[in-house]
Short mmCIF file of C-alpha atoms and ligand atoms in Angstrom, two decimals:
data_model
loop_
_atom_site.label_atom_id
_atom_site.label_comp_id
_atom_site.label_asym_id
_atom_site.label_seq_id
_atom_site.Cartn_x
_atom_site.Cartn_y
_atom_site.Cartn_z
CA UNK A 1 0.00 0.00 0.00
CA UNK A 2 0.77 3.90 -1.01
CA UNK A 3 1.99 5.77 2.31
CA UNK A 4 -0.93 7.09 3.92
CA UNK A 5 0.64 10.93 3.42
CA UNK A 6 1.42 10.59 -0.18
CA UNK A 7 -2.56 8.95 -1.01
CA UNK A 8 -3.90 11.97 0.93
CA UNK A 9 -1.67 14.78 -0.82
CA UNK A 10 -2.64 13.46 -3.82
CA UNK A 11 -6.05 13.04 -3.18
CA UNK A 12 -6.66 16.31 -1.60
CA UNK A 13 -5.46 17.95 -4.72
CA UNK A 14 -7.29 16.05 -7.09
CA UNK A 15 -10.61 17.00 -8.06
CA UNK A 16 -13.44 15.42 -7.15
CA UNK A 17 -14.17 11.55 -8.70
CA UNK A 18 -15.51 10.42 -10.93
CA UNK A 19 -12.78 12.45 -13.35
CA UNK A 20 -10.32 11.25 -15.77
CA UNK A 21 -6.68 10.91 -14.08
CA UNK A 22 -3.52 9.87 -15.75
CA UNK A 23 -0.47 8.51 -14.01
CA UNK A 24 2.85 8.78 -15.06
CA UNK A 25 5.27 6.56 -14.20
CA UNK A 26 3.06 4.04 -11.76
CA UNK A 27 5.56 1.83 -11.10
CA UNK A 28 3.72 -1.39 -10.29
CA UNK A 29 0.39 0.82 -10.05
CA UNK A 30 -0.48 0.29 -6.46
CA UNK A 31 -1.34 4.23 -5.93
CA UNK A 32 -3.54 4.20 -9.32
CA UNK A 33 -5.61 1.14 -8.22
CA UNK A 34 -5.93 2.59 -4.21
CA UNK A 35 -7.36 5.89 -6.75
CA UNK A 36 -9.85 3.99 -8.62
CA UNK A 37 -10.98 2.02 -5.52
CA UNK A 38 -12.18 5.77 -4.69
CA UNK A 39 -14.50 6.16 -7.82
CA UNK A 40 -11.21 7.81 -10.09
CA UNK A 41 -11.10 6.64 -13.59
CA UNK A 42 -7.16 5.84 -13.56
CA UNK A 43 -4.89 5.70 -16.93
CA UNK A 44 -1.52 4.41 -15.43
CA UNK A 45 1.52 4.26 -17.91
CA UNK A 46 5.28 3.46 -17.49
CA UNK A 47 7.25 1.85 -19.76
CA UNK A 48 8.63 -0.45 -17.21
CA UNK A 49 5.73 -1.84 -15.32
CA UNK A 50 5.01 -5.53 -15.19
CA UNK A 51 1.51 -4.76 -14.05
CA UNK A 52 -1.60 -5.62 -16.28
CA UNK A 53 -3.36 -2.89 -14.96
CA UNK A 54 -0.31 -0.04 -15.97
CA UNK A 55 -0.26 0.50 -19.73
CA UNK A 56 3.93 0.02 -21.02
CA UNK A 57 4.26 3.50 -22.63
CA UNK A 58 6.38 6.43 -22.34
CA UNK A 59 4.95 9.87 -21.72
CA UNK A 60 6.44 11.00 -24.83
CA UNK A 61 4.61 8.53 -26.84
CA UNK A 62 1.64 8.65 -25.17
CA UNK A 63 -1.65 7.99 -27.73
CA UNK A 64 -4.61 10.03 -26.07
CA UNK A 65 -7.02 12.65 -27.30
CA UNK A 66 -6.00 16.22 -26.17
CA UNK A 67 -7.25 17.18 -23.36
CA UNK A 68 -8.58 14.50 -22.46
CA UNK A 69 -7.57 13.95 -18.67
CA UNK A 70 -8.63 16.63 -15.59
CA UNK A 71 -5.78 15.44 -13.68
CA UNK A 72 -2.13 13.81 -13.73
CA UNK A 73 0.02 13.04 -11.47
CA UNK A 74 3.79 11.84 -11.15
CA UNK A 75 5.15 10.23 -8.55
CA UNK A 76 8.83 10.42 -8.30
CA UNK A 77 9.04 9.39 -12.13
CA UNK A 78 9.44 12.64 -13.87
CA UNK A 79 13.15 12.92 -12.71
CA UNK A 80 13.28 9.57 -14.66
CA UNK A 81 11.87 10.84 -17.54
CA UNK A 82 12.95 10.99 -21.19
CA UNK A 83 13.52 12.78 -23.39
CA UNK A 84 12.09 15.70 -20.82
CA UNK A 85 10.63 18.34 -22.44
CA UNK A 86 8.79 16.46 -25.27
CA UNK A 87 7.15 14.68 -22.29
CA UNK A 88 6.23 17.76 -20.36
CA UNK A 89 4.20 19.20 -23.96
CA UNK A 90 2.68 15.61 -24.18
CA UNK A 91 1.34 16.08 -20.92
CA UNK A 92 0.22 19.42 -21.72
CA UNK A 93 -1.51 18.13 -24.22
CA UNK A 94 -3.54 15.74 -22.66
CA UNK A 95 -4.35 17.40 -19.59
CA UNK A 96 -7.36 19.84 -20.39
CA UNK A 97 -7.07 23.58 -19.49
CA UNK A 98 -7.37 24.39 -16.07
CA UNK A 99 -6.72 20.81 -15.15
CA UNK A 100 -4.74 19.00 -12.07
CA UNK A 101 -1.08 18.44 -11.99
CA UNK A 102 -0.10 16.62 -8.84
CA UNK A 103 3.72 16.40 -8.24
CA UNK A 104 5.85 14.31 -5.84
CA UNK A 105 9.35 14.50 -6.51
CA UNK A 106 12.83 13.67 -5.50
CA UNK A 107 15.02 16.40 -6.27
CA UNK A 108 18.25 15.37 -7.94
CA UNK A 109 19.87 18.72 -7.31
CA UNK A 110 19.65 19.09 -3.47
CA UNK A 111 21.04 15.69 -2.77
CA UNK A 112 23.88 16.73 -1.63
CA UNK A 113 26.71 15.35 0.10
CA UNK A 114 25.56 15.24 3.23
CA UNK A 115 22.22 13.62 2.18
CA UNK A 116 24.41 10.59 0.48
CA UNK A 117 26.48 10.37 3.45
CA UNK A 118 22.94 10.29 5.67
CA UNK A 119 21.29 7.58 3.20
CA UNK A 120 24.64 5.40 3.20
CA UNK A 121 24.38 5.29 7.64
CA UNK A 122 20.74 4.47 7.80
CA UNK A 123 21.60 1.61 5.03
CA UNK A 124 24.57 0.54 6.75
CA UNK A 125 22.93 0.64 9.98
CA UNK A 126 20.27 -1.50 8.60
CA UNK A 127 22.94 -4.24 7.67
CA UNK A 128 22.25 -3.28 4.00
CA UNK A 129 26.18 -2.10 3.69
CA UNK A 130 26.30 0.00 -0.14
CA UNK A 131 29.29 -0.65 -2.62
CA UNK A 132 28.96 3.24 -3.46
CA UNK A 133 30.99 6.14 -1.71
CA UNK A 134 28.60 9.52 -0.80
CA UNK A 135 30.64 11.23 -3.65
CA UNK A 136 29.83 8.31 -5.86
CA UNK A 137 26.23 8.27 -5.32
CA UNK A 138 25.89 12.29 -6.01
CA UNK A 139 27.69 11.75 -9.17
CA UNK A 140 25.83 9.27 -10.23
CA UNK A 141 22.49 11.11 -9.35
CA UNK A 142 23.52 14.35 -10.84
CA UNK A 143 24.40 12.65 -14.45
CA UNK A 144 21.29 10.66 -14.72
CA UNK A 145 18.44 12.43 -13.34
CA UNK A 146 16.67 15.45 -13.65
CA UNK A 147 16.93 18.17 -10.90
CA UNK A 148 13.58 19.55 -10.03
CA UNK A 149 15.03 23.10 -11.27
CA UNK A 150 14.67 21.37 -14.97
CA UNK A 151 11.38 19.63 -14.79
CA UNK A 152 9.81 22.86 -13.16
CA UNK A 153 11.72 25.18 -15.89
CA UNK A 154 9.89 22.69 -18.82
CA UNK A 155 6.54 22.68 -17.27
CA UNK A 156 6.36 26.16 -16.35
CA UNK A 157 5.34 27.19 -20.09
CA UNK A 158 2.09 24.82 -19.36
CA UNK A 159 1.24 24.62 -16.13
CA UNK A 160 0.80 27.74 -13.26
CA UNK A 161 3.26 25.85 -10.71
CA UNK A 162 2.82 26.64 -6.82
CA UNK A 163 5.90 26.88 -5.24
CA UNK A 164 7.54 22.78 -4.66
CA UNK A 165 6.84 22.08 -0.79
CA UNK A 166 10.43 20.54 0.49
CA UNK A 167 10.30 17.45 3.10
CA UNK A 168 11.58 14.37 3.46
CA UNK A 169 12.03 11.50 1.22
CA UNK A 170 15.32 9.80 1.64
CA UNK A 171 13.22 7.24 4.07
CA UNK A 172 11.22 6.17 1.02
CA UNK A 173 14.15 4.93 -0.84
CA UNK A 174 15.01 1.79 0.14
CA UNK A 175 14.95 2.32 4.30
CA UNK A 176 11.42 2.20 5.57
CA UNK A 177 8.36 3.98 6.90
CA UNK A 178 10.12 3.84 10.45
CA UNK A 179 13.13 6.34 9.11
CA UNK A 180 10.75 8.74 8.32
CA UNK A 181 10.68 10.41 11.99
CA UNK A 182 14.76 10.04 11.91
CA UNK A 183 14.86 12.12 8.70
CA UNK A 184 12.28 14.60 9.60
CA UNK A 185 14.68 15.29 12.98
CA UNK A 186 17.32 15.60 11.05
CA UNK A 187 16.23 18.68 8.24
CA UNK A 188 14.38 19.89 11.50
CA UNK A 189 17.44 20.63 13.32
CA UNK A 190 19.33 21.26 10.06
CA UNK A 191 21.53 18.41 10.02
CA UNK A 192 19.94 16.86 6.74
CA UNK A 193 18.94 18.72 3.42
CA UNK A 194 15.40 17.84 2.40
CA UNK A 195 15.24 16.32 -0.81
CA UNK A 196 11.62 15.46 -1.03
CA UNK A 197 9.04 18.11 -3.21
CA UNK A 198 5.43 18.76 -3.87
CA UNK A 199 3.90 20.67 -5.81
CA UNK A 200 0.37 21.33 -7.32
CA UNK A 201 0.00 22.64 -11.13
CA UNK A 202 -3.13 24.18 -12.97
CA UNK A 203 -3.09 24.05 -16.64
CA UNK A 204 -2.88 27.42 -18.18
CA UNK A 205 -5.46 28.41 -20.81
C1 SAM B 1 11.23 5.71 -8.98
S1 SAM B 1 10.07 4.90 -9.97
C2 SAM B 1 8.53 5.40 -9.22
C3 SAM B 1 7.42 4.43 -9.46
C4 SAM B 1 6.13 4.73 -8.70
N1 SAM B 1 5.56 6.01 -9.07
C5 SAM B 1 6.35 4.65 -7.22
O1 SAM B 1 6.24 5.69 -6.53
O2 SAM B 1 6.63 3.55 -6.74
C6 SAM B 1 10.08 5.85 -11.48
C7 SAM B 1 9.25 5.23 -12.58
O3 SAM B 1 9.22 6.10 -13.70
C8 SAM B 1 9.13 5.27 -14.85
N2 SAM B 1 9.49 6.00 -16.07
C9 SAM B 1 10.75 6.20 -16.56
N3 SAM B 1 10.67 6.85 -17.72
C10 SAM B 1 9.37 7.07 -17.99
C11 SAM B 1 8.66 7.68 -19.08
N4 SAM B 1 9.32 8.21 -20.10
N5 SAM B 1 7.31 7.74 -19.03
C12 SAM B 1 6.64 7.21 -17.97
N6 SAM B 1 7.26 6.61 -16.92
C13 SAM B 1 8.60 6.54 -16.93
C14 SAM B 1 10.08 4.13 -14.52
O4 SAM B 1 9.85 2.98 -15.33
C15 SAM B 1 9.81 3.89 -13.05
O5 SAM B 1 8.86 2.88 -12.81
#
């Protein structure tokens, strides 16, 4: 099941259901199917999905009438996403004007160091020792993912953006629900850079 905090940020900035919602990037489509168990008429795509409920297809080539969705949403997949902005107009396209865009993102560009160095502990600490040094990990991050500066900057011509809500994330990848406290302590007391966004998007027009 979807954490409890992501299901409710997306679903208290969706509009109301029944309404058309696409999903990019679903991953194995557990938060699309929790959506249409709450009256939402779901298309979930990602080109690496084993699900028979996710359709296999990039954004880019995406085959749906324009304007045809009120909402999307993109859960940590756009920094995955290629090539970037020909996805970002796709989605344009088929979002209608004035529709939903509902963004959770990790943000390529603030994981710093010190973040690595933090993710690498709680890992090692979990007996889940990583073959990668903190300066490793950053590199690789920063040459194969898309800093939130860059997908904002290429959705910005299509979407009114609110400003991205920074929290935690590094908890969701790969150490548990029960890290999420640690992490929050952490940026509270400014030991830890917060990585996680949100934002919410309104298609111009
Ligand atoms: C980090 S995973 C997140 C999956 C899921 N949203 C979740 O939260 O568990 C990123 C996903 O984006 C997908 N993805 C990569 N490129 C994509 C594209 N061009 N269009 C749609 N999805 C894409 C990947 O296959 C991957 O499943």
């Amino acid at each position: 099941m979807t954490a409890v905090d992501l299901r409710a940020f997306v679903r208290a900035n969706l509009p109301e259901p029944p309404a058309r919602v696409l999903e990019v990037g679903a991953g194995a489509g557990r938060l699309a199917r929790a959506l249409r168990a709450t009256g939402y008429d779901v298309v979930a795509i990602d080109p690496g999905s084993e699900s028979e409920d996710v359709r296999t297809v990039a954004l880019a080539d995406l085959e749906e009438p324009a304007g045809s969705f009120a909402a999307a949403i993109a859960v940590v997949s756009l920094h995955h996403v290629d090539p970037l902005a020909e996805s970002c107009r796709k989605l344009a396209e088929v979002v209608e004007l004035g529709g939903t865009l509902v963004v959770d993102e990790f943000d390529a560009g603030a994981f710093d160091h010190g973040a690595a160095a933090w993710w690498l502990e709680q890992r090692r600490a979990l007996g889940e020792e990583q073959p990668q040094t903190a300066e490793e990990l950053v590199a690789d991050h920063r040459e194969h993912l898309h800093p939130l500066e860059r997908i904002v900057a290429e959705l910005e011509p299509y979407f009114e953006l609110g400003p991205p809500v920074r929290g935690a994330w590094l908890h969701r990848w790969n150490l548990g629900d029960s890290l999420r406290a640690v992490e929050e302590e952490a940026i509270a007391r400014g030991r830890l850079r917060a990585v996680g966004a949100r934002l919410v998007g309104r298609r111009r027009g």
